[in-house]
């Protein structure tokens, strides 16, 4: 995992808030918090419930957020409940810094918490992750609040240049958005020994993932080469995906694995990873596959080209071009030397660019800079 901190001697009280579902922002927030705790920082997760990858570890505390219901608020109000909890934990634990992952509604809660804490408020870092800027964040119902929260953060970061530019431009931010990439634990996500051909996709099954394209690519590939499709994750598109798979008479060849806290063993059985999304700010699911030596076939959209190098670690094609994606997948299944070269290149890219250690160094560097500044 993450090696010793270059900032030895400095240890901070850090709050982290993220969504508690299976999304990539929660994954990265959790992996970052655990790595910081291993470096001796005192890390406090403040979340609706334990994020899926959170494990018990020294220096890590979970503060759950209760959202009381009332006849006028039958679902409670998470934004306000989180704001109060963030303020309470910031003060009780004397947090030095609060790191928010995903702007809606978490950055607004943090903004309110900061108002509640006044002069004793911790430094505030907001990391935008994707739809909080690209789609939801631009909705008139959210945009003014997202913008306000980002303007009042001490630093705003994004995992890719693509998303940093989009946030600055589309939310009219005055300061630059810093890029600190996502990362992968290359020890846990290590190559396995795949057997029969398996195409894999891992996501939260939302429309932005274009799940029907995943099935279309698989159907075209299977016409030429016997293989299976393994679907990891779950979400709103699942019934439509199951119906489409059944309509194409592919049900016996598709394994729906559901949500899992430990995806590495399944990626290690995979031959090709499919990510034909409409857009991705980064594509953490693809990075975890690459770290297991699995080449990626994806859309040439958003921040994906910052992660997957066309012709080297996978193939990128225009959104919706399932013919081209199927052809590239077939090449990977039929040309063993090509698959081997891309598998090695994918793993090597992770080892040189996306290891935990250097990226956690970058986070500590940012935190140190903010903590040195006068309020
Ligand atoms: O933005 C979202 O829709 C959800 C978010 C999440 O929590 O999974 O995903 C985004 O953040 C991930 C972690 O940084 C990125 O790997 C995903 O590409 C990104 N999703 C989109 O941009 C659609």
Short mmCIF file of C-alpha atoms and ligand atoms in Angstrom, two decimals:
data_model
loop_
_atom_site.label_atom_id
_atom_site.label_comp_id
_atom_site.label_asym_id
_atom_site.label_seq_id
_atom_site.Cartn_x
_atom_site.Cartn_y
_atom_site.Cartn_z
CA UNK A 1 0.00 0.00 0.00
CA UNK A 2 1.05 3.52 0.68
CA UNK A 3 4.64 3.99 1.89
CA UNK A 4 5.81 6.29 4.67
CA UNK A 5 4.83 9.93 4.39
CA UNK A 6 7.35 12.41 3.00
CA UNK A 7 5.89 14.83 5.56
CA UNK A 8 7.02 12.76 8.52
CA UNK A 9 6.25 14.40 11.80
CA UNK A 10 3.15 16.19 10.52
CA UNK A 11 -0.01 14.39 11.42
CA UNK A 12 -3.37 15.99 10.94
CA UNK A 13 -6.98 15.42 11.94
CA UNK A 14 -8.75 14.93 8.64
CA UNK A 15 -12.50 14.60 8.02
CA UNK A 16 -13.68 12.85 4.87
CA UNK A 17 -17.25 12.88 3.61
CA UNK A 18 -18.47 10.84 0.65
CA UNK A 19 -21.52 8.96 -0.55
CA UNK A 20 -21.94 5.51 0.97
CA UNK A 21 -22.96 3.68 -2.20
CA UNK A 22 -20.76 1.65 -4.56
CA UNK A 23 -19.70 4.61 -6.77
CA UNK A 24 -16.13 5.47 -7.67
CA UNK A 25 -16.08 8.69 -5.64
CA UNK A 26 -16.81 6.72 -2.45
CA UNK A 27 -14.18 4.15 -3.42
CA UNK A 28 -11.46 6.76 -3.88
CA UNK A 29 -12.48 8.71 -0.76
CA UNK A 30 -12.28 5.50 1.27
CA UNK A 31 -8.98 4.29 -0.19
CA UNK A 32 -7.49 7.77 0.37
CA UNK A 33 -8.68 7.90 3.99
CA UNK A 34 -7.29 4.45 4.73
CA UNK A 35 -3.93 5.35 3.15
CA UNK A 36 -3.74 8.61 5.13
CA UNK A 37 -4.53 6.73 8.35
CA UNK A 38 -1.68 4.30 7.60
CA UNK A 39 0.59 7.34 7.40
CA UNK A 40 -0.40 8.33 10.93
CA UNK A 41 -3.11 10.91 10.27
CA UNK A 42 -6.27 10.74 12.39
CA UNK A 43 -9.03 10.14 9.82
CA UNK A 44 -12.75 10.68 10.47
CA UNK A 45 -15.28 9.46 7.91
CA UNK A 46 -18.58 11.37 8.19
CA UNK A 47 -21.10 9.54 6.02
CA UNK A 48 -24.69 8.25 5.93
CA UNK A 49 -23.32 4.77 6.65
CA UNK A 50 -20.03 2.89 6.17
CA UNK A 51 -18.85 3.25 2.55
CA UNK A 52 -18.45 -0.26 1.03
CA UNK A 53 -14.66 -0.41 1.06
CA UNK A 54 -14.22 0.95 4.59
CA UNK A 55 -12.43 -1.50 6.88
CA UNK A 56 -11.53 -1.24 10.55
CA UNK A 57 -8.05 0.13 10.94
CA UNK A 58 -6.10 2.14 13.53
CA UNK A 59 -6.58 5.94 13.24
CA UNK A 60 -9.93 5.54 11.43
CA UNK A 61 -13.31 6.49 12.94
CA UNK A 62 -16.72 6.41 11.28
CA UNK A 63 -19.30 9.03 12.30
CA UNK A 64 -22.67 8.07 10.84
CA UNK A 65 -25.21 10.71 9.91
CA UNK A 66 -28.79 10.25 11.11
CA UNK A 67 -31.43 12.11 9.16
CA UNK A 68 -34.54 12.36 11.39
CA UNK A 69 -37.92 12.06 9.71
CA UNK A 70 -41.01 14.13 10.40
CA UNK A 71 -44.49 14.11 8.83
CA UNK A 72 -43.42 17.15 6.83
CA UNK A 73 -40.07 15.55 5.92
CA UNK A 74 -40.87 11.84 5.49
CA UNK A 75 -37.43 11.17 3.96
CA UNK A 76 -35.56 13.44 6.37
CA UNK A 77 -33.15 15.99 4.94
CA UNK A 78 -29.70 14.56 4.43
CA UNK A 79 -28.11 17.86 3.33
CA UNK A 80 -28.99 19.56 6.61
CA UNK A 81 -28.32 16.51 8.78
CA UNK A 82 -24.88 16.14 7.20
CA UNK A 83 -24.14 19.86 7.67
CA UNK A 84 -24.89 19.63 11.40
CA UNK A 85 -22.86 16.44 11.76
CA UNK A 86 -19.89 17.86 9.85
CA UNK A 87 -19.89 20.91 12.14
CA UNK A 88 -20.26 18.75 15.26
CA UNK A 89 -17.42 16.37 14.31
CA UNK A 90 -15.20 19.25 13.11
CA UNK A 91 -15.49 20.91 16.50
CA UNK A 92 -15.44 17.81 18.73
CA UNK A 93 -12.43 16.33 16.92
CA UNK A 94 -10.81 19.70 16.19
CA UNK A 95 -10.41 18.74 12.55
CA UNK A 96 -7.64 20.52 10.67
CA UNK A 97 -9.18 19.81 7.31
CA UNK A 98 -12.37 18.49 5.76
CA UNK A 99 -12.22 16.74 2.38
CA UNK A 100 -15.52 16.49 0.48
CA UNK A 101 -15.88 13.91 -2.32
CA UNK A 102 -18.71 14.66 -4.79
CA UNK A 103 -20.26 18.11 -4.72
CA UNK A 104 -23.99 17.32 -4.55
CA UNK A 105 -25.17 17.74 -1.88
CA UNK A 106 -22.02 17.18 0.18
CA UNK A 107 -20.23 20.41 -0.72
CA UNK A 108 -23.31 22.43 0.22
CA UNK A 109 -23.46 20.63 3.58
CA UNK A 110 -19.77 21.41 4.11
CA UNK A 111 -20.37 25.06 3.20
CA UNK A 112 -23.13 25.24 5.84
CA UNK A 113 -20.94 23.45 8.38
CA UNK A 114 -18.23 26.00 7.78
CA UNK A 115 -20.70 28.79 8.55
CA UNK A 116 -21.71 26.97 11.75
CA UNK A 117 -18.10 26.55 12.89
CA UNK A 118 -17.07 30.15 12.20
CA UNK A 119 -13.43 30.94 12.91
CA UNK A 120 -12.68 27.40 14.11
CA UNK A 121 -13.79 25.82 10.80
CA UNK A 122 -11.38 23.30 9.26
CA UNK A 123 -9.79 23.96 5.87
CA UNK A 124 -12.11 22.74 3.13
CA UNK A 125 -11.11 20.70 0.07
CA UNK A 126 -13.78 19.70 -2.45
CA UNK A 127 -13.13 17.05 -5.08
CA UNK A 128 -15.62 16.99 -7.92
CA UNK A 129 -15.97 13.57 -9.49
CA UNK A 130 -18.22 13.63 -12.55
CA UNK A 131 -21.94 14.11 -12.81
CA UNK A 132 -21.78 16.60 -9.93
CA UNK A 133 -20.31 18.95 -12.58
CA UNK A 134 -21.19 17.46 -15.96
CA UNK A 135 -24.93 16.85 -15.66
CA UNK A 136 -26.56 17.22 -12.20
CA UNK A 137 -24.31 20.13 -11.33
CA UNK A 138 -25.60 22.14 -14.27
CA UNK A 139 -29.28 21.68 -13.36
CA UNK A 140 -30.76 25.05 -12.36
CA UNK A 141 -31.94 23.37 -9.15
CA UNK A 142 -28.33 22.72 -8.09
CA UNK A 143 -25.91 24.90 -10.05
CA UNK A 144 -25.96 28.07 -7.89
CA UNK A 145 -25.38 26.04 -4.72
CA UNK A 146 -22.65 23.88 -6.22
CA UNK A 147 -20.90 26.99 -7.53
CA UNK A 148 -21.18 28.79 -4.21
CA UNK A 149 -19.80 25.77 -2.32
CA UNK A 150 -16.86 25.44 -4.72
CA UNK A 151 -16.10 29.18 -4.59
CA UNK A 152 -15.89 28.91 -0.80
CA UNK A 153 -13.69 25.81 -0.72
CA UNK A 154 -10.01 26.40 0.03
CA UNK A 155 -9.17 24.11 -2.88
CA UNK A 156 -11.18 22.37 -5.58
CA UNK A 157 -9.75 19.32 -7.29
CA UNK A 158 -10.79 16.93 -10.04
CA UNK A 159 -9.37 13.53 -11.04
CA UNK A 160 -8.75 14.49 -14.68
CA UNK A 161 -7.79 17.54 -16.74
CA UNK A 162 -11.06 17.07 -18.66
CA UNK A 163 -13.20 17.47 -15.51
CA UNK A 164 -11.05 20.27 -14.07
CA UNK A 165 -11.54 22.30 -17.27
CA UNK A 166 -15.28 21.55 -17.37
CA UNK A 167 -15.75 22.60 -13.74
CA UNK A 168 -13.87 25.85 -14.14
CA UNK A 169 -15.62 26.73 -17.41
CA UNK A 170 -19.17 25.54 -16.76
CA UNK A 171 -19.43 26.67 -13.15
CA UNK A 172 -17.58 29.94 -13.84
CA UNK A 173 -15.06 29.40 -11.05
CA UNK A 174 -12.48 32.09 -10.46
CA UNK A 175 -9.60 29.90 -9.25
CA UNK A 176 -8.07 26.96 -11.09
CA UNK A 177 -9.25 23.45 -10.35
CA UNK A 178 -6.24 21.31 -9.49
CA UNK A 179 -5.89 17.84 -11.01
CA UNK A 180 -5.03 15.06 -8.58
CA UNK A 181 -5.58 11.76 -10.27
CA UNK A 182 -7.41 8.76 -8.89
CA UNK A 183 -5.18 5.81 -8.01
CA UNK A 184 -5.22 2.05 -7.61
CA UNK A 185 -3.74 -0.34 -5.08
CA UNK A 186 -1.56 -2.30 -7.50
CA UNK A 187 -0.83 -4.95 -4.86
CA UNK A 188 -4.50 -5.86 -4.40
CA UNK A 189 -5.38 -5.27 -8.05
CA UNK A 190 -2.70 -7.55 -9.48
CA UNK A 191 -2.83 -9.72 -12.60
CA UNK A 192 -4.47 -13.14 -12.30
CA UNK A 193 -4.60 -16.14 -14.61
CA UNK A 194 -7.71 -15.73 -16.79
CA UNK A 195 -9.06 -18.90 -18.42
CA UNK A 196 -11.87 -18.97 -20.99
CA UNK A 197 -12.66 -15.55 -22.55
CA UNK A 198 -14.69 -13.26 -20.31
CA UNK A 199 -15.77 -9.70 -21.14
CA UNK A 200 -16.34 -7.65 -17.99
CA UNK A 201 -18.11 -4.41 -17.13
CA UNK A 202 -18.34 -2.82 -13.68
CA UNK A 203 -20.57 0.17 -12.90
CA UNK A 204 -23.55 1.60 -11.09
CA UNK A 205 -25.82 0.70 -14.06
CA UNK A 206 -26.93 4.26 -14.77
CA UNK A 207 -27.94 5.50 -18.22
CA UNK A 208 -24.60 7.35 -18.63
CA UNK A 209 -22.91 3.91 -18.73
CA UNK A 210 -24.80 2.85 -21.91
CA UNK A 211 -25.32 -0.66 -20.60
CA UNK A 212 -27.18 -1.69 -23.75
CA UNK A 213 -23.98 -0.98 -25.70
CA UNK A 214 -22.15 -3.36 -23.37
CA UNK A 215 -24.66 -6.06 -24.31
CA UNK A 216 -24.53 -5.15 -28.03
CA UNK A 217 -20.72 -5.43 -28.09
CA UNK A 218 -20.93 -8.79 -26.32
CA UNK A 219 -23.58 -10.07 -28.76
CA UNK A 220 -21.44 -9.11 -31.78
CA UNK A 221 -18.30 -10.67 -30.29
CA UNK A 222 -20.11 -13.88 -29.35
CA UNK A 223 -21.22 -14.37 -32.94
CA UNK A 224 -17.51 -15.01 -33.71
CA UNK A 225 -15.93 -16.30 -30.49
CA UNK A 226 -17.54 -18.21 -27.61
CA UNK A 227 -17.24 -16.06 -24.49
CA UNK A 228 -19.10 -14.90 -21.39
CA UNK A 229 -20.15 -11.47 -20.17
CA UNK A 230 -19.62 -10.70 -16.47
CA UNK A 231 -21.54 -7.70 -15.15
CA UNK A 232 -20.35 -6.32 -11.81
CA UNK A 233 -22.47 -3.75 -9.96
CA UNK A 234 -26.11 -2.83 -9.89
CA UNK A 235 -28.39 0.14 -10.40
CA UNK A 236 -31.44 1.57 -12.12
CA UNK A 237 -30.73 0.11 -15.59
CA UNK A 238 -30.56 -3.48 -14.36
CA UNK A 239 -34.12 -4.53 -15.33
CA UNK A 240 -33.65 -3.05 -18.83
CA UNK A 241 -30.30 -4.83 -19.20
CA UNK A 242 -31.77 -8.16 -18.12
CA UNK A 243 -34.66 -7.74 -20.55
CA UNK A 244 -32.30 -6.86 -23.43
CA UNK A 245 -30.05 -9.84 -22.64
CA UNK A 246 -33.12 -12.13 -22.64
CA UNK A 247 -34.43 -10.61 -25.90
CA UNK A 248 -31.08 -11.45 -27.57
CA UNK A 249 -31.24 -14.98 -26.05
CA UNK A 250 -27.96 -14.43 -24.24
CA UNK A 251 -29.12 -15.07 -20.66
CA UNK A 252 -27.12 -18.33 -20.21
CA UNK A 253 -23.90 -16.51 -21.14
CA UNK A 254 -24.26 -13.47 -18.88
CA UNK A 255 -23.25 -13.55 -15.22
CA UNK A 256 -24.85 -10.76 -13.16
CA UNK A 257 -22.63 -10.62 -10.09
CA UNK A 258 -24.26 -7.64 -8.34
CA UNK A 259 -22.46 -5.26 -6.02
CA UNK A 260 -19.29 -6.51 -4.40
CA UNK A 261 -16.82 -5.03 -1.93
CA UNK A 262 -14.00 -7.04 -3.48
CA UNK A 263 -13.92 -6.83 -7.27
CA UNK A 264 -10.24 -7.72 -7.81
CA UNK A 265 -10.78 -11.52 -7.95
CA UNK A 266 -13.41 -11.04 -10.67
CA UNK A 267 -11.28 -8.64 -12.68
CA UNK A 268 -8.47 -11.20 -12.47
CA UNK A 269 -10.67 -13.69 -14.39
CA UNK A 270 -11.41 -11.14 -17.13
CA UNK A 271 -10.01 -10.98 -20.66
CA UNK A 272 -11.29 -7.56 -21.77
CA UNK A 273 -12.96 -4.74 -19.82
CA UNK A 274 -15.78 -2.82 -21.56
CA UNK A 275 -16.61 0.82 -20.74
CA UNK A 276 -18.72 2.32 -23.57
CA UNK A 277 -20.02 5.22 -21.41
CA UNK A 278 -21.54 8.44 -22.71
CA UNK A 279 -18.95 10.23 -20.58
CA UNK A 280 -16.60 9.47 -17.66
CA UNK A 281 -14.58 12.02 -15.78
CA UNK A 282 -11.94 9.34 -15.24
CA UNK A 283 -13.12 5.73 -15.31
CA UNK A 284 -11.81 4.26 -12.06
CA UNK A 285 -13.40 0.91 -12.91
CA UNK A 286 -11.22 0.77 -16.04
CA UNK A 287 -8.11 1.67 -14.03
CA UNK A 288 -8.73 -1.18 -11.59
CA UNK A 289 -9.09 -3.57 -14.55
CA UNK A 290 -5.87 -2.26 -16.12
CA UNK A 291 -4.01 -2.82 -12.88
CA UNK A 292 -5.08 -6.48 -13.12
CA UNK A 293 -3.56 -6.53 -16.61
CA UNK A 294 -6.93 -6.40 -18.40
CA UNK A 295 -6.98 -4.27 -21.61
CA UNK A 296 -9.92 -1.87 -21.94
CA UNK A 297 -12.28 -1.20 -24.85
CA UNK A 298 -14.07 2.07 -24.17
CA UNK A 299 -15.57 5.20 -25.61
CA UNK A 300 -13.32 8.07 -26.51
CA UNK A 301 -15.12 10.41 -24.15
CA UNK A 302 -14.43 12.75 -21.24
CA UNK A 303 -11.38 11.82 -19.20
CA UNK A 304 -11.15 8.22 -20.45
CA UNK A 305 -8.29 9.06 -22.90
CA UNK A 306 -6.29 10.34 -19.90
CA UNK A 307 -6.46 6.81 -18.48
CA UNK A 308 -6.63 4.43 -21.45
CA UNK A 309 -4.10 4.94 -24.25
CA UNK A 310 -5.62 3.99 -27.60
CA UNK A 311 -3.62 1.24 -29.29
CA UNK A 312 -1.41 0.69 -26.24
CA UNK A 313 -3.44 -0.19 -23.15
CA UNK A 314 -6.76 -0.64 -24.95
CA UNK A 315 -8.91 0.74 -27.74
CA UNK A 316 -11.06 3.89 -27.77
CA UNK A 317 -13.91 4.53 -30.20
CA UNK A 318 -16.64 7.15 -30.60
CA UNK A 319 -19.56 6.88 -28.17
CA UNK A 320 -22.12 4.42 -29.55
CA UNK A 321 -19.83 2.83 -32.17
CA UNK A 322 -20.45 -0.69 -30.96
CA UNK A 323 -19.28 -2.18 -34.28
CA UNK A 324 -15.80 -0.73 -33.81
CA UNK A 325 -15.77 -1.67 -30.11
CA UNK A 326 -16.77 -5.25 -30.98
CA UNK A 327 -14.04 -5.43 -33.67
CA UNK A 328 -11.38 -4.27 -31.19
CA UNK A 329 -12.62 -6.72 -28.56
CA UNK A 330 -12.47 -9.53 -31.12
CA UNK A 331 -8.89 -8.63 -32.00
CA UNK A 332 -7.97 -8.89 -28.33
CA UNK A 333 -9.62 -12.31 -28.08
CA UNK A 334 -8.16 -13.64 -31.34
CA UNK A 335 -4.63 -12.16 -31.38
CA UNK A 336 -2.82 -13.54 -28.34
CA UNK A 337 0.39 -11.45 -28.83
CA UNK A 338 -1.69 -8.25 -29.05
CA UNK A 339 -3.59 -9.16 -25.88
CA UNK A 340 -0.38 -9.96 -24.06
CA UNK A 341 1.30 -6.69 -25.11
CA UNK A 342 -1.71 -4.60 -24.07
CA UNK A 343 -2.11 -6.48 -20.81
CA UNK A 344 1.55 -5.83 -19.91
CA UNK A 345 1.28 -2.17 -21.00
CA UNK A 346 -1.88 -1.65 -18.93
CA UNK A 347 -0.23 -3.05 -15.83
CA UNK A 348 2.98 -1.08 -16.46
CA UNK A 349 1.01 2.18 -16.86
CA UNK A 350 -0.64 1.62 -13.47
CA UNK A 351 2.71 0.89 -11.84
CA UNK A 352 4.30 4.03 -13.26
CA UNK A 353 1.43 6.56 -13.03
CA UNK A 354 -1.35 5.53 -10.65
CA UNK A 355 0.20 3.88 -7.59
CA UNK A 356 -1.19 4.82 -4.17
CA UNK A 357 2.06 6.25 -2.73
CA UNK A 358 2.84 9.17 -5.08
CA UNK A 359 -0.80 10.23 -5.33
CA UNK A 360 -1.27 10.23 -1.56
CA UNK A 361 1.95 12.32 -1.47
CA UNK A 362 0.18 14.82 -3.74
CA UNK A 363 -2.82 14.96 -1.38
CA UNK A 364 -0.56 15.53 1.61
CA UNK A 365 1.26 18.24 -0.34
CA UNK A 366 -2.02 20.04 -1.04
CA UNK A 367 -3.21 19.70 2.57
CA UNK A 368 0.17 21.00 3.86
CA UNK A 369 -0.05 24.04 1.58
CA UNK A 370 -3.55 24.88 2.80
CA UNK A 371 -2.70 24.34 6.45
CA UNK A 372 0.31 26.64 6.19
CA UNK A 373 -1.86 29.50 4.84
CA UNK A 374 -3.31 32.08 7.24
CA UNK A 375 -7.12 31.91 7.47
O1 LIG B 1 -20.22 11.27 -11.10
C1 LIG B 1 -20.87 10.24 -10.97
O2 LIG B 1 -21.82 9.95 -11.66
C2 LIG B 1 -20.60 9.29 -9.87
C3 LIG B 1 -19.17 9.14 -9.56
C4 LIG B 1 -19.11 8.06 -8.55
O3 LIG B 1 -19.32 8.34 -7.38
O4 LIG B 1 -18.91 6.92 -8.96
O5 LIG B 1 -18.38 8.72 -10.69
C5 LIG B 1 -17.43 9.59 -11.12
O6 LIG B 1 -16.31 9.51 -10.24
C6 LIG B 1 -15.43 8.40 -10.39
C7 LIG B 1 -14.31 8.55 -9.37
O7 LIG B 1 -13.58 9.72 -9.58
C8 LIG B 1 -14.90 8.36 -11.82
O8 LIG B 1 -14.03 7.26 -11.99
C9 LIG B 1 -16.09 8.23 -12.79
O9 LIG B 1 -15.58 8.30 -14.11
C10 LIG B 1 -17.06 9.36 -12.56
N1 LIG B 1 -18.30 9.10 -13.35
C11 LIG B 1 -18.65 9.90 -14.35
O10 LIG B 1 -18.01 10.87 -14.70
C12 LIG B 1 -19.92 9.54 -15.05
#
